[in-house]
CSV table of C-alpha atoms in Angstrom, one decimal:
chain,number,residue,atom,x,y,z
E,5,MET,CA,-15.7,3.3,8.3
E,6,ARG,CA,-12.1,2.0,8.2
E,7,GLN,CA,-10.5,1.8,4.7
E,8,ILE,CA,-7.2,0.5,3.3
E,9,ILE,CA,-6.3,0.5,-0.4
E,10,ALA,CA,-3.3,-1.7,-1.0
E,11,MET,CA,-1.7,-1.6,-4.5
E,12,GLY,CA,0.6,-4.3,-5.7
E,13,GLY,CA,2.2,-1.7,-7.9
E,14,GLY,CA,1.2,1.2,-10.1
E,15,GLY,CA,0.0,4.7,-9.2
E,16,PHE,CA,1.8,7.9,-10.1
E,17,SER,CA,5.3,6.5,-9.5
E,18,MET,CA,5.0,3.5,-11.8
E,19,GLU,CA,2.3,4.7,-14.2
E,20,PRO,CA,2.8,8.5,-14.6
E,21,GLU,CA,0.5,8.6,-17.6
E,22,ASN,CA,-2.2,6.5,-16.0
E,23,PHE,CA,-3.9,8.0,-13.0
E,24,LEU,CA,-6.8,5.5,-12.6
E,25,LEU,CA,-5.6,4.0,-9.3
E,26,ASP,CA,-4.7,7.3,-7.7
E,27,GLN,CA,-8.0,8.8,-8.8
E,28,TYR,CA,-9.8,5.8,-7.3
E,29,ILE,CA,-8.1,6.4,-3.9
E,30,LEU,CA,-9.0,10.1,-3.9
E,31,SER,CA,-12.6,9.4,-4.8
E,32,GLN,CA,-13.1,7.3,-1.6
E,33,ALA,CA,-12.6,10.3,0.6
E,34,LYS,CA,-16.0,11.7,-0.7
E,35,LYS,CA,-14.7,15.2,-0.6
E,36,GLU,CA,-14.1,17.7,-3.4
E,37,TYR,CA,-10.6,18.5,-2.2
E,38,PRO,CA,-9.4,15.7,0.1
E,39,LYS,CA,-6.2,16.1,2.0
E,40,VAL,CA,-3.7,13.5,0.8
E,41,CYS,CA,-0.4,13.0,2.6
E,42,PHE,CA,2.5,11.2,0.9
E,43,VAL,CA,4.8,9.2,3.2
E,44,PRO,CA,8.0,8.3,1.4
E,45,THR,CA,9.9,6.8,4.3
E,46,ALA,CA,10.7,3.6,2.5
E,47,SER,CA,12.7,5.5,-0.1
E,48,GLY,CA,14.6,7.5,2.5
E,49,ASP,CA,12.4,10.5,1.7
E,50,GLN,CA,14.0,10.7,-1.7
E,51,ASP,CA,13.6,14.2,-3.1
E,52,ASN,CA,12.8,13.0,-6.6
E,53,TYR,CA,10.0,10.7,-5.3
E,54,VAL,CA,8.4,13.6,-3.4
E,55,GLU,CA,8.6,15.9,-6.4
E,56,ARG,CA,6.9,13.3,-8.6
E,57,PHE,CA,4.1,13.0,-6.0
E,58,TYR,CA,3.5,16.8,-6.1
E,59,LYS,CA,3.7,16.9,-9.9
E,60,ALA,CA,1.0,14.3,-10.2
E,61,PHE,CA,-1.3,15.3,-7.4
E,62,ASN,CA,-1.2,19.0,-8.1
E,63,THR,CA,-3.0,18.3,-11.4
E,64,VAL,CA,-6.1,17.0,-9.7
E,65,LYS,CA,-8.6,18.2,-7.0
E,66,CYS,CA,-6.9,17.5,-3.7
E,67,LYS,CA,-4.7,19.2,-1.1
E,68,PRO,CA,-1.3,17.3,-1.3
E,69,SER,CA,1.3,17.3,1.4
E,70,HIS,CA,4.1,14.9,2.5
E,71,LEU,CA,5.5,13.6,5.7
E,72,SER,CA,9.3,13.6,6.2
E,73,LEU,CA,10.9,11.7,9.1
E,74,PHE,CA,14.5,12.3,7.8
E,75,GLU,CA,14.0,16.1,7.7
E,76,PRO,CA,10.9,16.5,9.9
E,77,ASN,CA,8.4,19.0,8.5
E,78,PHE,CA,5.9,18.9,11.3
E,79,ILE,CA,5.7,20.1,14.9
E,80,ASP,CA,3.2,17.4,16.3
E,81,LEU,CA,3.4,14.1,14.4
E,82,GLU,CA,0.0,12.9,15.6
E,83,GLU,CA,-1.8,16.2,14.8
E,84,TYR,CA,-0.2,16.3,11.4
E,85,ILE,CA,-1.4,12.8,10.5
E,86,LEU,CA,-4.9,13.1,12.0
E,87,GLU,CA,-5.7,16.2,10.0
E,88,GLN,CA,-5.4,14.2,6.7
E,89,ASP,CA,-8.1,12.4,4.7
E,90,ILE,CA,-5.8,10.0,3.0
E,91,ILE,CA,-2.3,8.6,3.9
E,92,TYR,CA,-0.4,7.4,0.8
E,93,VAL,CA,2.7,5.3,1.5
E,94,GLY,CA,5.3,4.9,-1.1
E,95,GLY,CA,7.6,2.0,-2.1
E,96,GLY,CA,11.1,1.1,-1.1
E,97,ASN,CA,12.7,-0.7,1.8
E,98,THR,CA,9.9,-2.0,4.0
E,99,ARG,CA,12.0,-3.2,6.9
E,100,ASN,CA,13.8,0.1,7.3
E,101,MET,CA,10.5,2.0,7.0
E,102,LEU,CA,8.8,0.0,9.8
E,103,LEU,CA,11.8,0.3,12.1
E,104,LEU,CA,11.8,4.1,11.6
E,105,TRP,CA,8.0,4.3,12.1
E,106,LYS,CA,8.2,2.5,15.4
E,107,GLU,CA,11.1,4.7,16.5
E,108,TRP,CA,8.9,7.8,15.9
E,109,GLY,CA,5.7,6.1,17.1
E,110,LEU,CA,4.2,6.6,13.7
E,111,ASP,CA,2.9,3.0,13.7
E,112,LYS,CA,0.7,3.8,16.7
E,113,VAL,CA,-0.4,7.1,15.1
E,114,LEU,CA,-1.4,5.3,11.9
E,115,LYS,CA,-3.5,2.8,13.9
E,116,ARG,CA,-5.4,5.8,15.4
E,117,ALA,CA,-5.7,7.3,12.0
E,118,TYR,CA,-7.2,4.1,10.6
E,119,GLU,CA,-9.6,3.7,13.5
E,120,SER,CA,-10.7,7.4,13.0
E,121,GLY,CA,-11.7,6.8,9.4
E,122,ILE,CA,-8.6,8.2,7.6
E,123,ILE,CA,-8.0,6.2,4.4
E,124,LEU,CA,-4.7,4.3,4.4
E,125,SER,CA,-3.2,3.5,1.0
E,126,GLY,CA,0.1,2.8,-0.8
E,127,LEU,CA,2.0,0.6,-3.1
E,128,SER,CA,4.7,-2.1,-2.7
E,129,ALA,CA,6.1,-1.4,0.8
E,130,GLY,CA,3.1,0.9,1.2
E,131,SER,CA,0.9,-2.1,0.6
E,132,ILE,CA,2.5,-5.0,2.5
E,133,CYS,CA,2.9,-2.8,5.6
E,134,TRP,CA,-0.8,-3.0,6.5
E,135,PHE,CA,-0.9,-6.8,6.6
E,136,GLU,CA,0.3,-9.2,9.3
E,137,GLN,CA,3.1,-10.4,7.0
E,138,GLY,CA,4.6,-9.3,3.6
E,139,LEU,CA,7.0,-10.7,1.0
E,140,THR,CA,9.9,-8.3,0.8
E,141,ASP,CA,13.0,-8.2,-1.3
E,142,PRO,CA,16.1,-6.8,0.3
E,143,LEU,CA,18.8,-5.6,-2.1
E,144,ASN,CA,20.9,-8.6,-3.4
E,145,ALA,CA,19.2,-11.0,-1.0
E,146,PRO,CA,16.5,-13.7,-1.3
E,147,LEU,CA,12.8,-12.8,-0.9
E,148,LEU,CA,11.7,-13.3,2.6
E,149,LYS,CA,8.8,-12.9,5.1
E,150,LEU,CA,8.5,-9.7,7.0
E,151,ASP,CA,6.2,-9.1,10.0
E,152,CYS,CA,4.3,-6.0,9.5
E,153,LEU,CA,1.7,-3.8,11.2
E,154,GLY,CA,-1.2,-6.3,11.2
E,155,PHE,CA,-4.1,-3.9,10.6
E,156,LEU,CA,-5.2,-6.6,8.0
E,157,LYS,CA,-5.2,-10.3,8.5
E,158,GLY,CA,-2.9,-12.6,6.4
E,159,SER,CA,0.0,-11.9,4.1
E,160,ASN,CA,0.6,-9.8,1.0
E,161,CYS,CA,2.8,-10.1,-2.0
E,162,PRO,CA,3.0,-7.1,-4.4
E,163,HIS,CA,4.6,-7.0,-7.9
E,164,TYR,CA,3.2,-10.6,-8.5
E,165,ASP,CA,3.5,-10.3,-12.3
E,166,GLY,CA,6.3,-7.8,-12.4
E,167,GLU,CA,9.2,-9.7,-10.7
E,168,ASN,CA,9.7,-13.3,-11.8
E,169,LYS,CA,10.9,-14.5,-8.3
E,170,ARG,CA,7.7,-13.4,-6.6
E,171,ARG,CA,5.3,-16.2,-7.4
E,172,PRO,CA,7.7,-19.2,-6.6
E,173,SER,CA,8.9,-17.5,-3.4
E,174,TYR,CA,5.4,-16.7,-2.1
E,175,HIS,CA,4.2,-20.2,-2.9
E,176,ASN,CA,7.2,-21.8,-1.2
E,177,LEU,CA,6.9,-19.8,2.0
E,178,ILE,CA,3.2,-20.5,2.3
E,179,SER,CA,3.6,-24.2,1.5
E,180,THR,CA,6.2,-24.6,4.3
E,181,GLY,CA,4.1,-22.6,6.8
E,182,GLU,CA,6.6,-19.8,7.1
E,183,MET,CA,4.0,-17.3,5.8
E,184,LEU,CA,0.3,-17.0,6.3
E,185,GLU,CA,-2.1,-17.4,3.4
E,186,GLY,CA,-2.8,-14.1,1.7
E,187,TYR,CA,-3.1,-11.9,-1.3
E,188,ALA,CA,-0.9,-11.9,-4.4
E,189,VAL,CA,-1.3,-8.7,-6.4
E,190,ASP,CA,-0.1,-7.8,-9.9
E,191,ASP,CA,1.2,-4.3,-10.7
E,192,GLY,CA,-1.7,-2.0,-11.5
E,193,VAL,CA,-4.1,-3.8,-9.1
E,194,ALA,CA,-5.4,-2.5,-5.8
E,195,LEU,CA,-7.2,-4.4,-2.9
E,196,HIS,CA,-9.8,-2.2,-1.3
E,197,PHE,CA,-10.6,-3.2,2.3
E,198,ILE,CA,-13.5,-1.8,4.3
E,199,ASN,CA,-13.7,-2.6,8.0
E,200,ASN,CA,-11.0,-5.3,7.6
E,201,SER,CA,-12.9,-7.2,4.9
E,202,LEU,CA,-12.0,-7.1,1.2
E,203,PHE,CA,-14.7,-5.0,-0.5
E,204,LYS,CA,-13.4,-4.7,-4.1
E,205,THR,CA,-10.4,-5.4,-6.3
E,206,VAL,CA,-9.7,-2.8,-9.0
E,207,SER,CA,-7.1,-2.3,-11.7
E,208,SER,CA,-5.5,0.3,-13.9
E,209,ARG,CA,-4.5,-2.4,-16.5
E,210,PRO,CA,-7.1,-4.5,-18.4
E,211,LYS,CA,-5.4,-7.9,-17.8
E,212,ALA,CA,-3.9,-7.3,-14.3
E,213,LYS,CA,-5.2,-9.6,-11.5
E,214,ALA,CA,-5.1,-10.4,-7.9
E,215,TYR,CA,-5.2,-13.9,-6.3
E,216,PHE,CA,-5.8,-15.4,-2.9
E,217,VAL,CA,-3.1,-18.0,-2.2
E,218,ASN,CA,-3.4,-20.7,0.4
E,219,ASN,CA,-2.1,-24.1,1.3
E,220,LYS,CA,-4.7,-26.9,1.2
E,221,GLU,CA,-3.5,-30.3,2.3
E,222,GLY,CA,0.0,-29.6,1.1
E,223,GLU,CA,-1.1,-28.1,-2.3
E,224,ILE,CA,-0.9,-24.4,-3.1
E,225,ILE,CA,-4.2,-23.1,-4.3
E,226,GLU,CA,-4.2,-19.8,-6.3
E,227,THR,CA,-7.7,-18.4,-6.7
E,228,ASP,CA,-8.3,-15.7,-9.2
E,229,MET,CA,-10.2,-12.7,-7.7
E,230,LYS,CA,-12.8,-10.7,-9.6
E,231,THR,CA,-10.9,-7.6,-10.7
E,232,ILE,CA,-12.7,-4.5,-12.0
E,233,TYR,CA,-10.8,-2.6,-14.7
E,234,LEU,CA,-11.2,1.1,-13.9
E,235,GLY,CA,-10.9,2.1,-17.5
E,236,ASP,CA,-14.3,0.5,-18.3
E,237,LEU,CA,-16.1,2.6,-15.7
C-alpha cells in the first residue's frame, strides 16, 4: 500500500502544542514504535528545525531520526531511507530542495521508498513536492508554478488560508492553464492519499478545510472537500 500524507501547514513546526496531525501520520504505520525520518533539506538543514523535530517526536512512541544532505549523516543514502517507516519532509525553499535531491539521487530513492510502502509525508514544501506541480513562493518574488516529483497527479497549493496571496495566485494560474487543476489546503489540514487516490482529508483545526480547484469553461470552480476534525475522534 502506497501512502502520502500532504499537509498544507501545521504539524510540530507550526502547531507545537497541537500534535493531532503528526499523531495521525504516525498511526498510519501500524507499528508501536514506527521509524520516522525528518528531511529538513528545504530549510537548509536548519539546526533549530531539526531540534524542534526531536523535541516533539521524542515525546511520543516512535524512533525519530533525520536526514542531512548538507552534513551527511549516513553511509548509504538508499539503505538509510529504505529502513524507515515514515519520511517527514519539512518546509522551506522547494526549488532548492528538489535540485539538491536530484543531485544526490534522493528523488529516485524516495520513489522506491513510496513503491515499497514507506509512508511519505510533510508540510508546505514537504507537501507540494509529491505532486506534478506546486504553487511556491520564492523570497521577495511573485508566487509561481513549480514542477515537482509527480508521484501524485495534479497540483497543490499549501497555506491556502494562511497567506493572502495564495488563493488569487492559484486561481489565476489554473484559469490561464499555466497550472494543472489540484488541491488547495488550509494550514492544519492534511490530504491522505492511498495508492494515488485521495482517501481522506483530516484537520487539526475545527474550521480548516481543503478544496479541489479546477477550471470549467473559463470559470474557476472551488469545491469544498469533506474534512474530518481529528479533535472529535
